[in-house]
Amino acid sequence: RFSVRHNYAHHNNESEWNPNFDFIYGESRAEDLLSRSHSFVSELQSVFNDRTYNVLRFQIADERRPRNGRELRPALIVNLSDNQEIGYGGTFASFNNNLEETKFELIDHLTLVRGNHTLKFGGGLLYTNVLNQFISRGSGDYRFNSLDEFEALQPSFFTRNIYLGGDIPLSKFDVLEGSLSIQDEWAVNRNLTATFGLRYDVGRFLDDPPRIIDVENAFGFPTGIAPNDNDNISPRIALAWDLNADGRSVVRAGAGYFYGRTPYILGGNVLQTDRPQATVNCGGSILDGDPDAPPPVTPYPGWSTSGWDNPRTCAGGGDQSGVPAYTFWQPDFQYPETFKANLGFAQELFSGTQVSVDLLFSESTNLYTVRNINLRDPQFELAGESGRRVFKPEGDFDPTTSG
């Protein structure tokens, strides 16, 4: 039997905002979220005889998810007299961002019934192409210490994340993932069924990021590496013991290893920093004419709401500046691995009613994390937050800002 199916989905929300997160801005912080996807699936089911059959599936999927803030000029944030804030515009995560994914997948499963053994052989190949355009806090924030300063158009601070060289960080990359598996479901006797399986997974990011020589010289940390994890072998076993061979009282147990995928966004984060992102912080005095004073806000009404006129430097102008940030893969990066085990018992009380109890165990390793290799030693701890370590000098620490 051969079947073909096509799915199309379209979603658009032109006023998406979170009153819990963006409450000081109101709907000026709203986003336009668009999702458009196509998927094509074809499947061939073949029955060669009553003991041999096969399922072959081919899938294509394409999804586009642009995400834009309604107001992409810098946010205007004013401190009020009662230690509250009020704001307008800007965006945290929707500065002309876009995500596109195209997938091609081939899957095949062959089943053979031989005596009291049911053998299953499987394999899959998944190719994914990703385009990711993203920057957080890309619109920037102006801060005013009071309503009077706001009326006088004299901000006390300006901050913005920028991409050195212009534009918005963009990554394009390909990922190839494959798997092979074999399973034997063995009816040992009328009471016991044992299932044994073995699976092999491989995952490769096909695009190596460029080397950053300055980082290698400064930290001795290798760059230009993409992870290729080729040793993911996962055995599995499951047992089902039917106490009376009537299906009413069954004890089940199983254990196995399982490998997870690495989120593609990690690959995007690395490739987007071939040119570094930087944070521009401008806190000098406008009245004193400091070069690091916030850029003038007077032209704000004439700036484009698309954000392309937003300032990229402090009032003194000059070249783009700020503290650069890079992202890299650890050379020995491994895909996440989880060991799972279970033990359960099911008892049929009467027709249509069953009670069961299960004990589950799960332990994960190689979970990915992000580490800042540029951190100094901890400077002090916050006693009210379970001893959370802070790396900024205590005299310069201000928990109300992100700087």
XYZ file of C-alpha atoms in Angstrom:
403
model
C 0.000 0.000 0.000
C 1.328 3.409 -1.009
C 0.084 6.659 0.510
C 0.926 10.329 0.057
C -0.046 13.203 2.340
C 0.592 16.945 2.300
C -0.012 19.256 5.273
C -0.067 23.039 5.265
C -0.314 25.250 8.350
C -0.360 29.013 8.669
C -0.480 31.002 11.893
C -0.159 34.732 12.362
C -0.505 36.737 15.561
C 0.091 40.438 15.023
C -0.267 41.400 18.677
C 1.569 38.834 20.807
C 2.740 40.181 24.149
C 3.135 38.919 27.691
C 1.592 41.195 30.357
C 3.625 39.415 33.047
C 6.963 40.062 31.305
C 6.275 43.321 29.435
C 3.799 44.960 31.813
C 5.643 48.310 32.031
C 5.539 48.691 28.229
C 1.974 47.629 27.442
C 1.139 46.674 23.878
C 3.949 48.848 22.516
C 6.060 45.741 23.217
C 3.814 43.481 21.115
C 5.321 41.156 18.497
C 4.215 39.926 15.093
C 4.622 36.132 15.120
C 4.238 34.289 11.829
C 4.546 30.557 11.250
C 4.079 28.951 7.839
C 4.851 25.292 7.236
C 4.541 22.658 4.513
C 5.114 18.942 4.993
C 5.016 16.083 2.502
C 4.939 12.446 3.629
C 4.941 9.364 1.423
C 4.785 5.830 2.841
C 5.083 2.410 1.227
C 3.840 -0.580 3.256
C 4.876 -3.927 1.782
C 3.674 -7.355 2.921
C 5.847 -10.015 1.320
C 4.184 -12.886 3.184
C 2.566 -13.520 6.560
C 5.989 -13.447 8.237
C 7.788 -10.618 6.391
C 6.727 -7.015 5.948
C 8.330 -3.608 5.526
C 7.463 0.088 6.002
C 9.392 2.719 4.011
C 8.714 6.411 4.657
C 10.060 9.576 3.025
C 9.315 13.005 4.510
C 9.998 16.618 3.555
C 9.167 19.529 5.833
C 9.709 23.253 5.425
C 8.901 25.864 8.083
C 9.360 29.655 8.146
C 9.015 31.570 11.423
C 9.852 35.285 11.216
C 9.467 37.228 14.470
C 9.353 41.022 14.642
C 8.515 43.523 17.321
C 5.823 46.087 16.588
C 8.051 48.969 17.714
C 11.760 48.399 17.044
C 13.062 51.829 17.934
C 14.930 51.815 21.279
C 12.843 51.326 24.404
C 12.239 54.456 26.471
C 12.297 53.588 30.192
C 11.566 56.191 32.871
C 12.102 55.825 36.623
C 9.127 57.110 38.605
C 9.168 58.647 42.071
C 7.709 55.540 43.759
C 10.562 53.269 42.587
C 8.428 52.045 39.715
C 9.179 52.184 36.004
C 7.215 52.909 32.883
C 8.384 52.121 29.383
C 7.548 52.293 25.714
C 8.624 50.234 22.714
C 11.755 48.266 22.014
C 12.021 44.492 22.101
C 13.956 41.819 23.955
C 14.029 38.984 21.404
C 12.227 40.146 18.234
C 14.559 42.511 16.415
C 14.024 41.436 12.776
C 14.534 37.801 13.762
C 13.858 34.873 11.451
C 14.102 31.073 11.622
C 13.819 28.750 8.615
C 14.174 24.954 8.675
C 14.028 22.452 5.823
C 14.181 18.730 6.569
C 14.529 15.591 4.426
C 14.060 12.261 6.204
C 14.187 8.650 5.024
C 13.069 5.858 7.396
C 12.817 2.114 6.808
C 11.674 -0.721 9.106
C 11.739 -4.417 8.176
C 9.939 -7.012 10.325
C 10.656 -10.748 10.175
C 8.695 -13.351 12.146
C 10.709 -16.505 12.653
C 9.269 -19.077 15.044
C 8.894 -17.485 18.459
C 11.135 -14.538 17.473
C 9.946 -11.278 15.907
C 12.962 -9.481 14.457
C 12.885 -5.796 13.537
C 15.580 -3.985 11.579
C 15.443 -0.222 11.184
C 17.371 2.711 9.862
C 16.884 6.408 9.375
C 18.640 9.365 7.820
C 17.720 12.983 8.558
C 19.200 15.989 6.761
C 18.343 19.449 8.103
C 19.147 22.868 6.675
C 18.805 25.773 9.112
C 18.794 29.538 8.648
C 18.733 31.499 11.894
C 18.807 35.296 12.165
C 18.729 36.464 15.765
C 20.008 39.031 18.213
C 18.704 39.740 21.701
C 18.228 43.324 22.890
C 18.912 44.454 19.349
C 16.763 47.579 19.540
C 18.476 49.052 22.613
C 17.216 50.853 25.725
C 17.269 54.486 26.780
C 16.913 55.077 30.523
C 15.788 58.288 32.196
C 16.175 58.906 35.940
C 12.970 60.939 36.189
C 10.038 62.345 34.244
C 11.798 65.704 34.228
C 14.831 64.189 32.462
C 12.510 62.474 30.022
C 10.768 65.753 29.242
C 14.164 67.401 28.730
C 15.264 64.465 26.519
C 18.339 63.835 28.689
C 18.782 60.070 29.133
C 21.137 58.840 31.835
C 22.020 55.590 30.105
C 21.841 53.810 26.742
C 22.619 50.161 26.064
C 22.299 47.969 23.001
C 23.632 44.701 21.629
C 25.148 45.098 18.179
C 26.793 42.921 15.553
C 30.201 44.343 14.735
C 30.253 45.252 11.068
C 26.511 45.864 10.845
C 23.437 43.803 9.975
C 21.997 41.108 12.270
C 23.790 37.858 13.207
C 22.926 35.219 10.619
C 23.818 31.541 10.555
C 23.256 28.971 7.813
C 24.257 25.392 8.467
C 23.437 21.760 7.763
C 23.047 18.835 10.150
C 23.117 15.130 9.265
C 21.740 12.526 11.680
C 21.475 8.789 11.165
C 20.473 5.690 13.086
C 20.504 1.900 12.787
C 18.599 -0.455 15.074
C 17.866 -4.133 15.609
C 15.303 -5.656 17.952
C 14.375 -9.225 18.875
C 11.040 -9.855 20.582
C 11.311 -13.395 21.922
C 8.363 -15.344 23.273
C 10.381 -17.493 25.661
C 7.318 -19.419 26.833
C 3.621 -18.840 27.546
C 4.467 -16.657 30.531
C 7.601 -14.735 29.563
C 8.348 -12.370 26.683
C 11.813 -10.841 26.405
C 12.725 -7.983 24.072
C 16.352 -7.149 23.295
C 17.428 -4.137 21.251
C 20.526 -2.354 20.067
C 20.618 1.086 18.446
C 23.380 3.184 16.949
C 23.036 6.955 16.513
C 25.330 9.405 14.775
C 25.025 13.170 14.504
C 27.159 15.662 12.621
C 27.089 19.420 12.175
C 28.407 19.650 8.626
C 29.646 23.253 8.759
C 32.755 24.060 10.781
C 32.754 27.602 12.173
C 35.698 29.844 11.263
C 38.672 29.947 13.609
C 39.013 32.978 15.892
C 42.761 33.368 16.227
C 42.583 36.147 18.852
C 40.647 33.850 21.199
C 43.049 30.952 20.648
C 46.016 33.201 21.445
C 44.370 34.773 24.505
C 42.862 31.686 26.132
C 44.518 28.716 24.447
C 41.001 27.519 23.623
C 40.552 25.788 20.230
C 38.014 27.295 17.837
C 36.713 26.374 14.383
C 35.277 23.055 15.632
C 31.853 21.506 15.026
C 30.758 18.424 17.006
C 30.699 14.999 15.376
C 29.410 12.373 17.809
C 29.948 8.920 16.315
C 29.984 6.485 19.254
C 26.392 6.459 20.488
C 25.540 2.781 20.994
C 22.512 2.105 23.179
C 21.498 -1.408 24.321
C 17.974 -1.981 25.667
C 16.066 -4.824 27.307
C 12.447 -5.320 28.340
C 10.776 -8.271 30.113
C 7.072 -9.048 30.478
C 6.082 -11.900 32.813
C 2.462 -12.988 32.645
C 2.067 -14.783 35.984
C -0.834 -17.036 34.968
C -0.495 -16.819 31.177
C -3.958 -15.225 30.964
C -3.027 -11.525 30.629
C -4.562 -10.571 33.982
C -1.445 -10.302 36.175
C 1.675 -8.979 34.462
C 5.052 -7.892 35.808
C 7.098 -5.652 33.498
C 10.715 -4.526 33.738
C 13.086 -2.789 31.385
C 16.272 -0.782 31.065
C 18.163 0.961 28.335
C 20.257 3.853 27.139
C 18.857 6.643 24.995
C 20.663 9.445 23.158
C 19.116 12.846 22.587
C 19.611 15.400 19.875
C 21.498 18.647 20.304
C 19.288 21.712 19.802
C 20.126 23.308 16.480
C 20.121 26.726 18.113
C 23.501 25.854 19.644
C 25.006 25.562 16.174
C 23.422 28.866 15.239
C 24.888 30.558 18.319
C 28.392 29.465 17.319
C 28.193 30.419 13.639
C 26.601 33.787 14.404
C 29.669 34.938 16.303
C 32.219 34.627 13.496
C 31.984 38.384 13.837
C 31.521 39.140 17.531
C 28.474 40.601 19.134
C 29.119 43.486 21.486
C 27.209 45.365 24.156
C 27.386 49.132 23.853
C 26.953 50.843 27.248
C 26.770 54.629 27.337
C 26.507 56.111 30.837
C 28.512 59.344 30.635
C 27.155 62.818 31.293
C 25.358 64.600 28.487
C 25.720 67.963 30.270
C 29.492 67.524 30.606
C 29.839 66.452 26.975
C 31.373 63.067 27.822
C 32.129 61.002 24.696
C 30.539 57.969 26.356
C 27.305 59.824 27.050
C 24.082 58.339 25.615
C 23.513 59.231 21.955
C 20.995 62.029 21.354
C 17.377 60.919 21.600
C 15.971 64.088 19.986
C 15.651 62.497 16.486
C 13.622 59.583 17.922
C 10.256 60.558 16.341
C 11.790 60.468 12.874
C 13.520 57.101 13.228
C 12.080 54.136 11.371
C 10.018 51.714 13.453
C 11.975 48.930 11.709
C 14.957 49.767 13.943
C 17.495 50.469 11.205
C 18.074 54.058 12.435
C 18.827 53.029 16.025
C 22.160 54.350 17.397
C 25.147 52.025 17.306
C 27.629 54.134 19.304
C 27.713 56.545 22.229
C 27.424 60.298 21.767
C 31.131 60.618 20.909
C 30.601 58.553 17.760
C 33.636 56.834 16.346
C 33.932 53.186 15.418
C 31.543 50.577 16.732
C 32.648 49.600 20.172
C 31.672 47.518 23.141
C 32.700 44.267 24.756
C 32.881 41.475 22.130
C 31.384 38.049 22.852
C 32.059 34.774 21.025
C 30.511 31.322 21.288
C 32.380 28.047 20.605
C 31.917 24.304 20.790
C 33.857 22.361 23.416
C 36.209 20.030 21.475
C 34.899 16.919 23.303
C 31.215 17.908 23.074
C 28.926 14.861 23.373
C 25.238 14.370 22.671
C 22.989 14.030 25.770
C 22.706 10.485 27.138
C 20.000 9.082 29.418
C 19.735 5.751 31.223
C 16.166 4.687 32.002
C 14.835 1.727 33.964
C 11.367 0.707 35.017
C 9.607 -1.935 37.101
C 5.848 -2.296 37.110
C 2.920 -4.545 37.932
C -0.551 -4.549 36.369
C -3.556 -6.452 37.724
C -6.943 -6.793 36.062
C -9.637 -6.515 38.738
C -12.539 -7.347 36.453
C -13.426 -6.902 32.791
C -12.453 -3.423 31.613
C -10.811 -2.379 34.898
C -7.111 -2.632 35.664
C -4.881 -1.252 38.406
C -1.152 -0.790 37.946
C 1.874 0.514 39.807
C 5.197 1.565 38.232
C 8.625 2.533 39.508
C 10.703 4.646 37.119
C 14.367 5.621 37.230
C 16.115 8.081 34.926
C 19.658 9.467 34.947
C 21.031 11.862 32.321
C 24.629 12.740 31.537
C 26.405 14.944 28.999
C 23.689 17.586 29.288
C 24.894 20.684 27.523
C 25.665 23.892 29.371
C 27.276 27.240 28.598
C 30.428 28.348 30.408
C 32.012 31.793 30.346
C 35.758 31.185 29.996
C 36.437 34.897 30.542
C 35.073 35.041 34.101
C 37.279 36.269 36.919
C 37.170 34.467 40.262
C 33.942 34.982 42.261
C 34.014 38.353 44.052
C 31.299 37.714 46.662
C 28.138 35.698 47.332
C 24.499 36.657 47.812
C 23.474 35.226 51.170
C 19.780 35.767 50.450
C 19.995 33.659 47.273
C 21.544 30.465 48.679
C 25.080 31.758 48.302
C 24.816 32.578 44.594
C 28.247 33.648 43.378
C 28.713 37.064 41.777
C 31.721 37.757 39.570
C 31.445 41.545 39.498
C 33.153 43.590 42.259
C 30.697 44.211 45.070
C 31.118 47.993 44.830
C 30.093 47.947 41.150
C 27.246 45.458 41.489
C 23.745 46.784 40.731
C 21.068 44.049 40.577
C 18.637 46.388 38.780
C 20.724 46.511 35.587
C 22.083 43.874 33.196
C 25.501 45.482 32.961
